Amino acid sequence: MSKPDHEVVIVGAGFSGLCVGVQLRRKGVRDFVILDAAPSVGGVWRHNTYPGVAVDIPSATYCYSFEPNPGWTRSFAPGAEVRAYAEHVADKYKLRRHLRLNTKVARADFDETADLWRVRTEHGELTARFVVCAVGPLDQPKNPDIPGLAEFTGKIVHTARWDHDHDLSGQRVAVIGTGASGLQVVPEIAERAAHLDVYQRTPIWVLPKVDFPIPAAVRALFRLAPPVQRLVRFLTTVASEVVMVLGIVHYNKAPFLVRATEAVCRAHLRRQVPDRALRRKLTPRYGFGCKRPSFSNRYFPTFTRDDVELVTDGIERVTATGIVARDGRERPVDTLVLATGFKILELGAMPPFPVTGLGGVELGEHWDRNRYQNYEGLAVPQAPNFWLMNGPYTVTGASWFSIIEAGATHATRCIVEARRRRAGRMVVKQAPHDAFTDDMRRRMKGTILGQPSCASSNSYYFDRHGDSPYVRPQSGLYVWRRARTFDLDDYAYTPKR
Ligand SMILES: Cc1cc2nc3c(=O)[nH]c(=O)nc-3n(C[C@H](O)[C@H](O)[C@H](O)COP(=O)(O)OP(=O)(O)OC[C@H]3O[C@@H](n4cnc5c(N)ncnc54)[C@H](O)[C@@H]3O)c2cc1C
C-alpha cells in the first residue's frame, strides 16, 4: 500500500480553506496541510486592498456561523477588518501548524495505480489521499482586451493588486469598469486625483447603504453576550437571504420583488443625481440580479463633481498617454485603474491549474468542452477523492459563508466516511452527478438569469456556452441542509490497496 505524504491537501487559505481545516480538526483528521500561493491567509481580502474595499453585505452576516465577530466596527466592515478576522480564525482554530504559505500549486494529477493525488508546487511534489481545492473563483485578476493597452506608458493598477506606494494626488486617473469593485474605488479616487474619467460599459444596480459605525457599547455587548450577536446575525442573514432567494432564485414566482428593488434603486439615483441625462446613463437596462448589484451612498454623487466624467461611448483604444473613446476624443491619463474583475468561468480559471483525473481527463478542458457540470457543486466522476469548492453551481444565499460552510461540510463528511469504510478511493457516481446537473439547468430557467432581460448585462454569471453556472438556484438554507443530508452512497468506494 502506498502511503501519501498527507491524508488531505487543501489548496487555498482563504475563508474556504480555513473552514475545511476547522471542520477536519473537529472530526479528528489532523494529517492535513493548507497550501497557499500568498504569504498570509485571508484570500481575496489579502489581495484586494484598494481604497474603499469593504464587504457589501451586512458584516453581521459576513462571518462563520461558529465564530461571530464582535469586533466589526461598521455595519459594512472595511476589508482590513475582514483580513484581521481571517488571521484570528487561523490562530484560534490552531491552523497555523497546517499552513504552507508562499506555495503555489502548479497542477494536481490523480495516480490511479496508488489512489492518491500528486500535487505539484513550486517547491516540489506532495502526495495526498484527498484534495480539497479551495482557491476561490475571484482570485485571478482579469485585464480588459482593449487595443493598445500594452503601449500605455503611464501607471496601470488592477484593483485586486493595488499599489499603495503609488500616489494619485494631482493625477489624471481613468477607471475602467463599474462593477462591485469600481463602485467602491471610484469615490475614493475622486477624492485624491486631480481629474477622474470613469469608463462604463454596463451600469450597476445600486441600493442605498445603511452604513454606520457600530458603537463600542454594542460591540462590548456582543462580546459579553454572544447569543445577542447570533440573533443579529440570524436576522441580517434572513433579510439578505429573502432578497437573494425570492428575488433572484425564485424570480418567476415573485417578479414584483425584483421590480420593487429596481424601483428602490431608481429612487436612490433620482435623489442623488439631479441631472436627467446623467441619470439615464447610470440606469441599468437589465433586470436587478442579472449581475452583481451593490450598496453605496457615495458612488452616484461622485459623477456630479466637476472633476469627474462618466464616459459611456465605449473605448476604441488606449494610446501611450491616454484613452480614445468611440466619441473620437482622446482623454489624457496618468494612471489607469482596471476595475475589471476576475477570470471566472473559463478555461484556465475554473479550476485555476490543471487537474487531471481518471483516464487523463483534465477537469478544465472537460468542462470547457462539455459545459460545467458536477454533483452538489463540488464533485465530478472523473476526479476521485477531489472536491472543488465554490466551483460551478455553488453561489447562493445571504453570504459566501453559507456556501463555504456547506462545501466544507460536504467534503469533510466524505473524507470521514472514506476513512470509516477504509476506502482508498471514493468517487461520485455518474447518475447522481447527472441528476444534480440536470436539476440545476432546469431550475435556472426560472431564475432572473433565465430571463431575456439579462442578455445585455455583460455579467460574469454567464459562460461561453450561455449557461449561468456561477449561481446555485436554491436557497442557502436548503444548501446548508443538503450538505448534512446528501446520500453518502451517491459516491462509490474502493478499498485501500
Ligand atoms: C473585493 C471583494 C469583495 C467581496 N465582498 C464580499 C461580500 O461582501 N460578501 C460576500 O459574501 N462575498 C464577498 N466576496 C466574495 C469572496 O470571494 C468570498 O466571500 C470569500 O472570501 C471567498 O473565499 P475563498 O476562500 O473561497 O476564496 P479566496 O478568498 O479567493 O481564497 C483563495 C486562496 O487560494 C489561493 N490560491 C489561488 N490559486 C492558488 C494556487 N494555484 N496555489 C496555491 N494557492 C492558490 C489564493 O492565494 C487565495 O488565498 C468578495 C470578493 C471580492 C474580490
XYZ file of C-alpha atoms and ligand atoms in Angstrom:
550
model
C 0.000 0.000 0.000
C 1.433 3.395 -0.915
C 1.141 5.900 1.895
C 0.758 9.537 0.825
C 2.672 12.393 2.463
C -0.588 13.732 3.887
C -4.098 12.459 4.191
C -5.558 15.736 2.904
C -4.144 18.661 0.933
C -6.258 21.806 0.980
C -5.328 24.350 -1.673
C -6.138 27.924 -0.623
C -6.032 29.668 2.758
C -8.986 31.981 2.206
C -12.144 31.514 4.229
C -12.963 28.282 2.361
C -9.631 26.566 3.027
C -9.631 27.706 6.658
C -13.169 26.363 7.109
C -12.210 22.936 5.781
C -9.263 22.955 8.212
C -11.543 23.789 11.148
C -14.021 21.055 10.232
C -11.348 18.402 9.653
C -9.780 19.114 13.037
C -13.191 18.877 14.683
C -13.650 15.438 13.137
C -10.255 14.321 14.362
C -8.472 14.498 10.993
C -5.114 16.100 11.787
C -2.901 14.987 8.920
C -3.546 17.810 6.501
C -1.776 20.832 5.050
C -3.225 24.058 3.678
C -1.199 25.387 0.744
C -1.446 28.983 -0.434
C 0.488 30.956 -3.010
C 0.217 34.073 -0.851
C 2.377 34.874 2.194
C -0.629 35.093 4.540
C -4.197 33.914 4.998
C -7.394 35.730 4.002
C -7.610 35.101 0.246
C -9.466 37.885 -1.591
C -9.190 40.113 1.473
C -5.424 39.797 1.360
C -5.305 40.551 -2.357
C -7.969 43.296 -2.598
C -6.749 46.275 -0.597
C -7.852 49.116 -2.898
C -9.143 52.292 -1.203
C -12.752 51.801 -0.111
C -12.696 47.982 -0.106
C -15.367 46.668 2.249
C -17.962 43.939 2.480
C -21.138 44.599 0.543
C -23.482 42.610 2.711
C -24.048 43.346 6.432
C -20.927 42.472 8.454
C -23.077 40.626 10.996
C -23.769 38.059 8.262
C -20.260 38.036 6.794
C -18.612 35.602 9.241
C -18.631 31.908 10.093
C -21.737 30.722 11.967
C -19.417 29.181 14.573
C -17.286 32.304 15.013
C -19.321 35.529 15.065
C -17.030 38.548 15.149
C -17.937 41.045 17.873
C -15.155 43.343 16.637
C -16.692 44.713 13.400
C -16.584 48.498 13.750
C -19.107 49.236 10.975
C -22.325 47.722 9.684
C -20.362 47.090 6.441
C -16.878 46.161 7.657
C -13.774 47.525 5.878
C -11.521 44.991 4.140
C -8.684 45.342 6.699
C -11.004 44.082 9.449
C -12.048 41.077 7.372
C -8.410 40.236 6.825
C -7.713 40.528 10.569
C -10.691 38.221 11.192
C -9.103 35.565 8.936
C -5.847 35.806 10.934
C -7.841 35.452 14.157
C -9.556 32.299 12.861
C -6.206 30.788 11.847
C -4.902 31.368 15.391
C -7.976 30.409 17.385
C -8.614 27.168 15.497
C -4.931 26.114 15.580
C -4.499 26.148 11.823
C -1.049 27.797 11.714
C 0.756 24.479 12.086
C -1.029 23.223 8.960
C -0.260 26.245 6.767
C 2.296 26.099 3.958
C 2.300 29.661 2.656
C 4.210 31.010 -0.371
C 3.456 27.667 -2.008
C 1.752 27.936 -5.366
C 0.196 24.788 -6.763
C 1.068 24.236 -10.436
C -1.006 21.107 -11.077
C -2.643 18.068 -9.470
C -2.687 14.595 -11.045
C -4.519 11.545 -9.775
C -2.270 8.497 -9.632
C -4.662 5.667 -10.493
C -2.206 2.959 -9.529
C -1.854 4.227 -5.960
C -5.189 6.070 -5.460
C -3.575 9.320 -4.437
C -3.073 12.819 -5.748
C 0.302 14.144 -6.851
C 0.204 17.861 -6.128
C 2.995 19.750 -7.818
C 4.048 23.020 -6.221
C 6.857 25.401 -6.991
C 8.795 23.727 -4.144
C 8.318 20.154 -5.359
C 5.714 17.404 -5.182
C 3.381 16.429 -2.352
C 1.118 13.409 -2.316
C -2.279 13.228 -0.634
C -5.165 10.784 -0.484
C -7.695 13.636 -0.721
C -7.562 17.125 -2.226
C -9.937 19.958 -1.405
C -9.383 22.744 -3.889
C -10.457 25.937 -2.112
C -8.918 28.505 -4.425
C -11.994 30.705 -4.837
C -13.281 31.932 -8.198
C -12.385 35.596 -7.592
C -8.628 35.108 -7.479
C -7.200 35.782 -10.938
C -7.468 39.465 -11.945
C -8.865 39.943 -15.431
C -7.394 42.580 -17.717
C -9.642 44.006 -20.426
C -8.944 43.094 -24.008
C -8.536 46.646 -25.340
C -6.293 47.533 -28.286
C -3.186 49.469 -27.273
C -3.261 48.605 -23.557
C 0.285 47.227 -23.732
C 1.574 50.503 -25.240
C 0.322 52.653 -22.362
C 3.344 54.344 -20.738
C 1.623 55.591 -17.569
C 0.888 53.514 -14.486
C -1.598 50.626 -14.658
C -3.104 49.263 -11.434
C -5.675 46.480 -11.070
C -8.000 46.922 -8.088
C -7.178 43.355 -6.998
C -3.447 44.171 -6.770
C -3.410 47.762 -5.522
C -0.049 49.585 -5.367
C -0.122 51.559 -2.139
C 3.186 53.282 -2.938
C 1.656 54.952 -5.978
C 0.321 58.431 -5.155
C -2.729 59.555 -7.149
C -2.742 63.150 -5.929
C -2.586 65.680 -8.752
C -3.005 62.930 -11.358
C -5.452 62.384 -14.196
C -6.897 58.963 -13.478
C -9.112 56.732 -15.620
C -11.105 53.855 -14.115
C -12.270 51.111 -16.451
C -15.144 49.107 -15.011
C -18.185 49.901 -12.906
C -18.854 46.605 -11.127
C -18.735 45.957 -7.396
C -15.034 46.983 -7.020
C -15.372 50.016 -9.327
C -18.282 51.229 -7.260
C -16.178 51.165 -4.086
C -12.989 52.638 -5.504
C -14.422 55.442 -7.695
C -15.487 57.805 -4.845
C -12.101 57.277 -3.140
C -10.093 58.098 -6.275
C -12.213 61.179 -6.941
C -11.126 62.482 -3.514
C -7.440 62.053 -4.333
C -6.982 62.692 -8.072
C -6.930 65.997 -9.988
C -9.347 64.557 -12.545
C -11.162 61.250 -12.952
C -12.718 59.646 -16.046
C -14.860 56.568 -15.422
C -15.361 54.276 -18.417
C -18.636 52.412 -18.063
C -19.727 49.567 -20.316
C -22.696 48.391 -18.217
C -24.198 50.383 -15.332
C -24.637 48.696 -11.966
C -27.782 48.487 -9.824
C -27.025 50.375 -6.600
C -29.043 50.186 -3.396
C -28.821 52.716 -0.555
C -26.328 51.575 2.066
C -27.308 51.525 5.734
C -23.701 52.083 6.734
C -22.962 53.225 10.281
C -20.303 52.755 12.950
C -21.167 50.064 15.497
C -20.955 51.776 18.897
C -18.338 50.457 21.335
C -21.127 49.623 23.813
C -22.813 47.349 21.253
C -19.504 45.631 20.472
C -18.973 45.108 24.206
C -22.484 43.642 24.464
C -21.730 41.242 21.576
C -18.559 40.160 23.401
C -20.312 39.614 26.712
C -23.476 38.036 25.291
C -22.691 36.093 22.098
C -26.345 34.914 21.759
C -27.339 38.555 21.135
C -24.891 38.743 18.249
C -26.073 35.393 16.936
C -29.595 36.779 16.896
C -28.446 39.848 14.914
C -26.581 37.548 12.525
C -29.696 35.442 12.116
C -31.872 38.477 11.346
C -29.484 40.085 8.818
C -28.957 36.683 7.206
C -32.685 36.053 6.839
C -33.204 39.523 5.329
C -30.354 39.083 2.803
C -31.473 35.543 2.035
C -35.040 36.662 1.299
C -33.836 39.284 -1.215
C -31.422 36.869 -2.880
C -33.605 33.795 -2.946
C -37.054 35.222 -3.606
C -35.842 37.953 -5.936
C -33.248 36.077 -7.954
C -33.551 32.321 -7.479
C -37.384 32.144 -7.471
C -37.758 35.119 -9.786
C -40.696 33.741 -11.764
C -42.718 33.183 -8.576
C -42.364 36.788 -7.397
C -41.131 39.055 -10.231
C -42.700 42.028 -8.463
C -39.966 41.760 -5.800
C -37.273 42.401 -8.404
C -39.310 45.274 -9.872
C -39.734 46.749 -6.365
C -35.993 46.502 -5.712
C -35.275 48.180 -9.036
C -37.692 50.975 -8.047
C -35.766 51.492 -4.792
C -32.511 51.742 -6.779
C -34.030 54.230 -9.251
C -35.379 56.401 -6.421
C -31.908 56.334 -4.825
C -30.390 57.502 -8.118
C -33.036 60.253 -8.518
C -32.349 61.539 -5.026
C -28.611 61.707 -5.626
C -28.316 62.818 -9.269
C -30.487 65.762 -10.360
C -29.293 65.703 -13.983
C -31.659 63.599 -16.118
C -29.142 62.795 -18.894
C -26.572 61.610 -16.343
C -29.235 59.549 -14.601
C -30.143 57.860 -17.865
C -26.506 56.830 -18.366
C -26.351 55.391 -14.854
C -29.581 53.390 -15.155
C -29.202 49.671 -15.953
C -31.267 48.254 -18.816
C -31.150 44.696 -17.479
C -33.013 43.159 -14.527
C -31.717 43.531 -10.965
C -29.722 40.396 -10.163
C -28.518 39.616 -13.705
C -25.122 40.745 -12.457
C -23.809 41.527 -9.008
C -25.600 44.594 -7.580
C -24.158 46.578 -4.689
C -24.791 49.179 -1.974
C -23.385 52.710 -1.919
C -24.324 56.221 -0.841
C -21.178 57.763 -2.329
C -20.985 56.306 -5.846
C -23.687 58.316 -7.693
C -22.818 61.734 -6.187
C -19.235 61.297 -7.427
C -20.472 61.779 -11.004
C -21.966 65.165 -10.157
C -18.487 66.568 -9.401
C -16.910 68.946 -11.951
C -13.655 66.973 -11.924
C -15.294 63.601 -12.725
C -16.599 62.494 -16.123
C -18.654 59.372 -16.876
C -17.733 58.076 -20.341
C -20.249 55.637 -21.821
C -19.314 55.706 -25.516
C -17.062 52.673 -25.190
C -13.300 52.537 -25.540
C -11.795 52.418 -29.014
C -8.160 52.119 -27.985
C -5.573 53.006 -25.394
C -2.659 55.183 -26.552
C 0.726 55.737 -24.888
C -0.719 58.606 -22.855
C -4.478 58.302 -22.830
C -7.718 56.653 -23.930
C -9.581 57.256 -27.182
C -13.305 56.637 -26.706
C -15.765 55.911 -29.506
C -16.749 59.590 -29.432
C -13.332 60.104 -31.071
C -11.887 62.168 -28.196
C -8.585 61.268 -26.585
C -8.608 61.915 -22.851
C -5.131 62.087 -21.249
C -4.407 59.577 -18.453
C -1.555 59.358 -15.924
C -2.875 56.311 -14.052
C -5.189 53.679 -15.458
C -7.156 51.739 -12.854
C -8.564 48.421 -14.011
C -11.679 47.602 -12.011
C -12.371 44.787 -14.430
C -12.902 41.897 -12.056
C -11.703 38.330 -12.384
C -11.334 35.402 -14.751
C -14.080 33.089 -13.551
C -15.997 30.709 -15.775
C -13.284 30.000 -18.316
C -10.563 27.532 -19.179
C -7.501 28.188 -17.012
C -9.546 29.765 -14.228
C -12.029 27.042 -13.239
C -10.007 25.235 -11.929
C -7.019 27.625 -11.892
C -4.420 24.907 -12.510
C -4.584 21.610 -14.456
C -6.373 18.882 -12.509
C -6.015 15.515 -14.211
C -8.277 12.720 -13.038
C -9.255 9.272 -14.299
C -8.192 8.362 -17.817
C -6.095 11.527 -18.063
C -9.185 13.770 -18.235
C -8.266 17.352 -17.356
C -11.136 18.941 -15.464
C -10.975 22.434 -17.001
C -10.845 21.050 -20.541
C -13.659 18.608 -19.784
C -15.896 21.444 -18.561
C -14.886 23.756 -21.389
C -15.838 21.117 -23.936
C -18.919 19.619 -22.239
C -20.335 22.570 -20.211
C -19.950 22.995 -16.457
C -21.452 20.088 -14.548
C -20.922 18.458 -11.169
C -22.528 16.925 -8.104
C -23.704 19.302 -5.360
C -21.396 21.966 -6.778
C -18.297 20.046 -5.645
C -17.508 16.681 -7.225
C -17.186 15.016 -10.634
C -16.949 11.311 -11.589
C -13.653 11.971 -13.377
C -11.835 13.087 -10.217
C -11.873 10.685 -7.229
C -11.042 11.982 -3.745
C -11.336 15.562 -5.000
C -13.717 18.438 -4.220
C -13.643 21.876 -5.804
C -15.201 24.448 -3.508
C -17.050 27.473 -4.894
C -16.954 25.976 -8.362
C -19.921 25.762 -10.745
C -23.415 25.795 -9.208
C -22.483 26.968 -5.723
C -23.097 30.675 -5.141
C -26.354 31.375 -3.334
C -27.750 32.584 -0.043
C -27.039 35.624 2.029
C -23.253 35.463 2.186
C -20.442 33.296 0.924
C -20.038 31.939 4.412
C -23.178 29.840 3.970
C -21.814 28.184 0.812
C -18.316 27.917 2.268
C -19.613 26.096 5.346
C -21.844 23.864 3.217
C -18.942 22.960 0.888
C -16.609 22.272 3.804
C -19.274 20.116 5.469
C -19.781 18.094 2.286
C -16.055 17.464 1.737
C -15.448 16.674 5.420
C -18.378 14.225 5.584
C -16.935 12.450 2.547
C -13.414 12.226 3.937
C -14.662 10.921 7.296
C -16.846 8.344 5.512
C -13.974 7.166 3.305
C -11.884 6.684 6.442
C -14.705 4.790 8.138
C -15.024 2.437 5.164
C -11.228 2.203 4.846
C -11.582 3.290 1.254
C -8.584 4.317 -0.809
C -10.797 5.834 -3.447
C -14.204 7.469 -3.391
C -15.795 8.916 -6.450
C -19.215 10.333 -7.152
C -21.405 8.083 -9.289
C -22.481 9.229 -12.719
C -26.255 9.041 -12.092
C -26.484 11.423 -9.092
C -23.996 13.734 -10.832
C -26.187 13.894 -13.929
C -29.383 14.261 -11.913
C -27.937 17.208 -9.975
C -26.671 18.934 -13.124
C -29.991 18.459 -14.943
C -31.849 19.808 -11.932
C -29.606 22.905 -11.807
C -30.121 23.635 -15.507
C -33.878 23.157 -15.225
C -34.187 25.394 -12.165
C -32.000 28.065 -13.743
C -34.737 28.752 -16.297
C -36.995 30.091 -13.540
C -34.374 32.428 -12.073
C -33.708 36.004 -13.082
C -30.701 34.654 -15.008
C -33.059 32.708 -17.258
C -34.841 35.913 -18.346
C -34.127 37.661 -21.660
C -33.532 40.948 -19.787
C -30.128 39.564 -18.680
C -28.862 39.440 -22.252
C -27.453 42.997 -22.117
C -25.910 42.713 -18.650
C -22.368 41.597 -19.637
C -22.471 39.525 -16.491
C -19.731 37.218 -15.283
C -22.502 34.895 -14.153
C -22.636 33.571 -17.747
C -20.101 31.381 -19.563
C -19.237 30.978 -23.219
C -21.969 28.350 -23.655
C -24.606 30.822 -22.464
C -25.094 28.830 -19.226
C -25.121 30.604 -15.873
C -23.452 28.016 -13.636
C -21.975 30.609 -11.254
C -25.189 30.542 -9.209
C -26.869 27.594 -7.466
C -30.607 28.187 -7.951
C -31.627 27.031 -4.477
C -31.778 28.755 -1.115
C -28.783 28.984 1.214
C -30.843 27.223 3.869
C -31.545 24.294 1.521
C -27.863 24.022 0.556
C -26.879 24.082 4.245
C -29.306 21.233 5.000
C -28.360 19.273 1.883
C -24.662 19.278 2.840
C -25.595 17.468 6.047
C -28.045 15.024 4.486
C -26.927 14.087 0.958
C -26.677 10.342 0.496
C -23.097 9.175 1.061
C -23.930 6.225 -1.219
C -24.038 8.709 -4.101
C -20.298 8.010 -4.009
C -18.651 4.680 -4.893
C -15.902 3.415 -2.576
C -12.920 1.218 -3.395
C -10.914 -0.422 -0.580
C -7.344 0.686 0.059
C -4.839 -1.230 -1.997
C -13.353 42.694 -3.410
C -14.258 41.574 -2.994
C -15.297 41.809 -2.100
C -16.144 40.764 -1.722
N -17.168 41.050 -0.855
C -17.999 40.045 -0.478
C -19.089 40.304 0.410
O -19.306 41.420 0.853
N -19.905 39.273 0.746
C -19.710 38.005 0.262
O -20.465 37.113 0.618
N -18.671 37.744 -0.558
C -17.829 38.720 -0.946
N -16.798 38.457 -1.808
C -16.627 37.074 -2.291
C -15.421 36.396 -1.623
O -14.706 35.865 -2.678
C -15.867 35.326 -0.641
O -16.687 35.942 0.334
C -14.744 34.587 0.089
O -13.820 35.448 0.694
C -14.063 33.592 -0.809
O -13.157 32.822 -0.051
P -12.378 31.585 -0.679
O -11.523 31.053 0.385
O -13.347 30.687 -1.320
O -11.536 32.182 -1.880
P -10.338 33.231 -1.840
O -10.566 34.245 -0.813
O -10.176 33.683 -3.245
O -9.059 32.383 -1.396
C -8.438 31.523 -2.284
C -6.978 31.392 -1.912
O -6.397 30.453 -2.816
C -5.099 30.876 -3.134
N -4.703 30.289 -4.410
C -5.234 30.520 -5.633
N -4.589 29.786 -6.574
C -3.655 29.084 -5.919
C -2.673 28.147 -6.337
N -2.526 27.774 -7.609
N -1.852 27.613 -5.400
C -1.985 27.961 -4.092
N -2.887 28.847 -3.651
C -3.720 29.397 -4.546
C -5.195 32.381 -3.164
O -3.935 32.988 -2.930
C -6.176 32.668 -2.046
O -5.537 32.937 -0.828
C -15.941 39.471 -2.223
C -14.912 39.246 -3.132
C -14.081 40.281 -3.512
C -12.988 40.003 -4.514
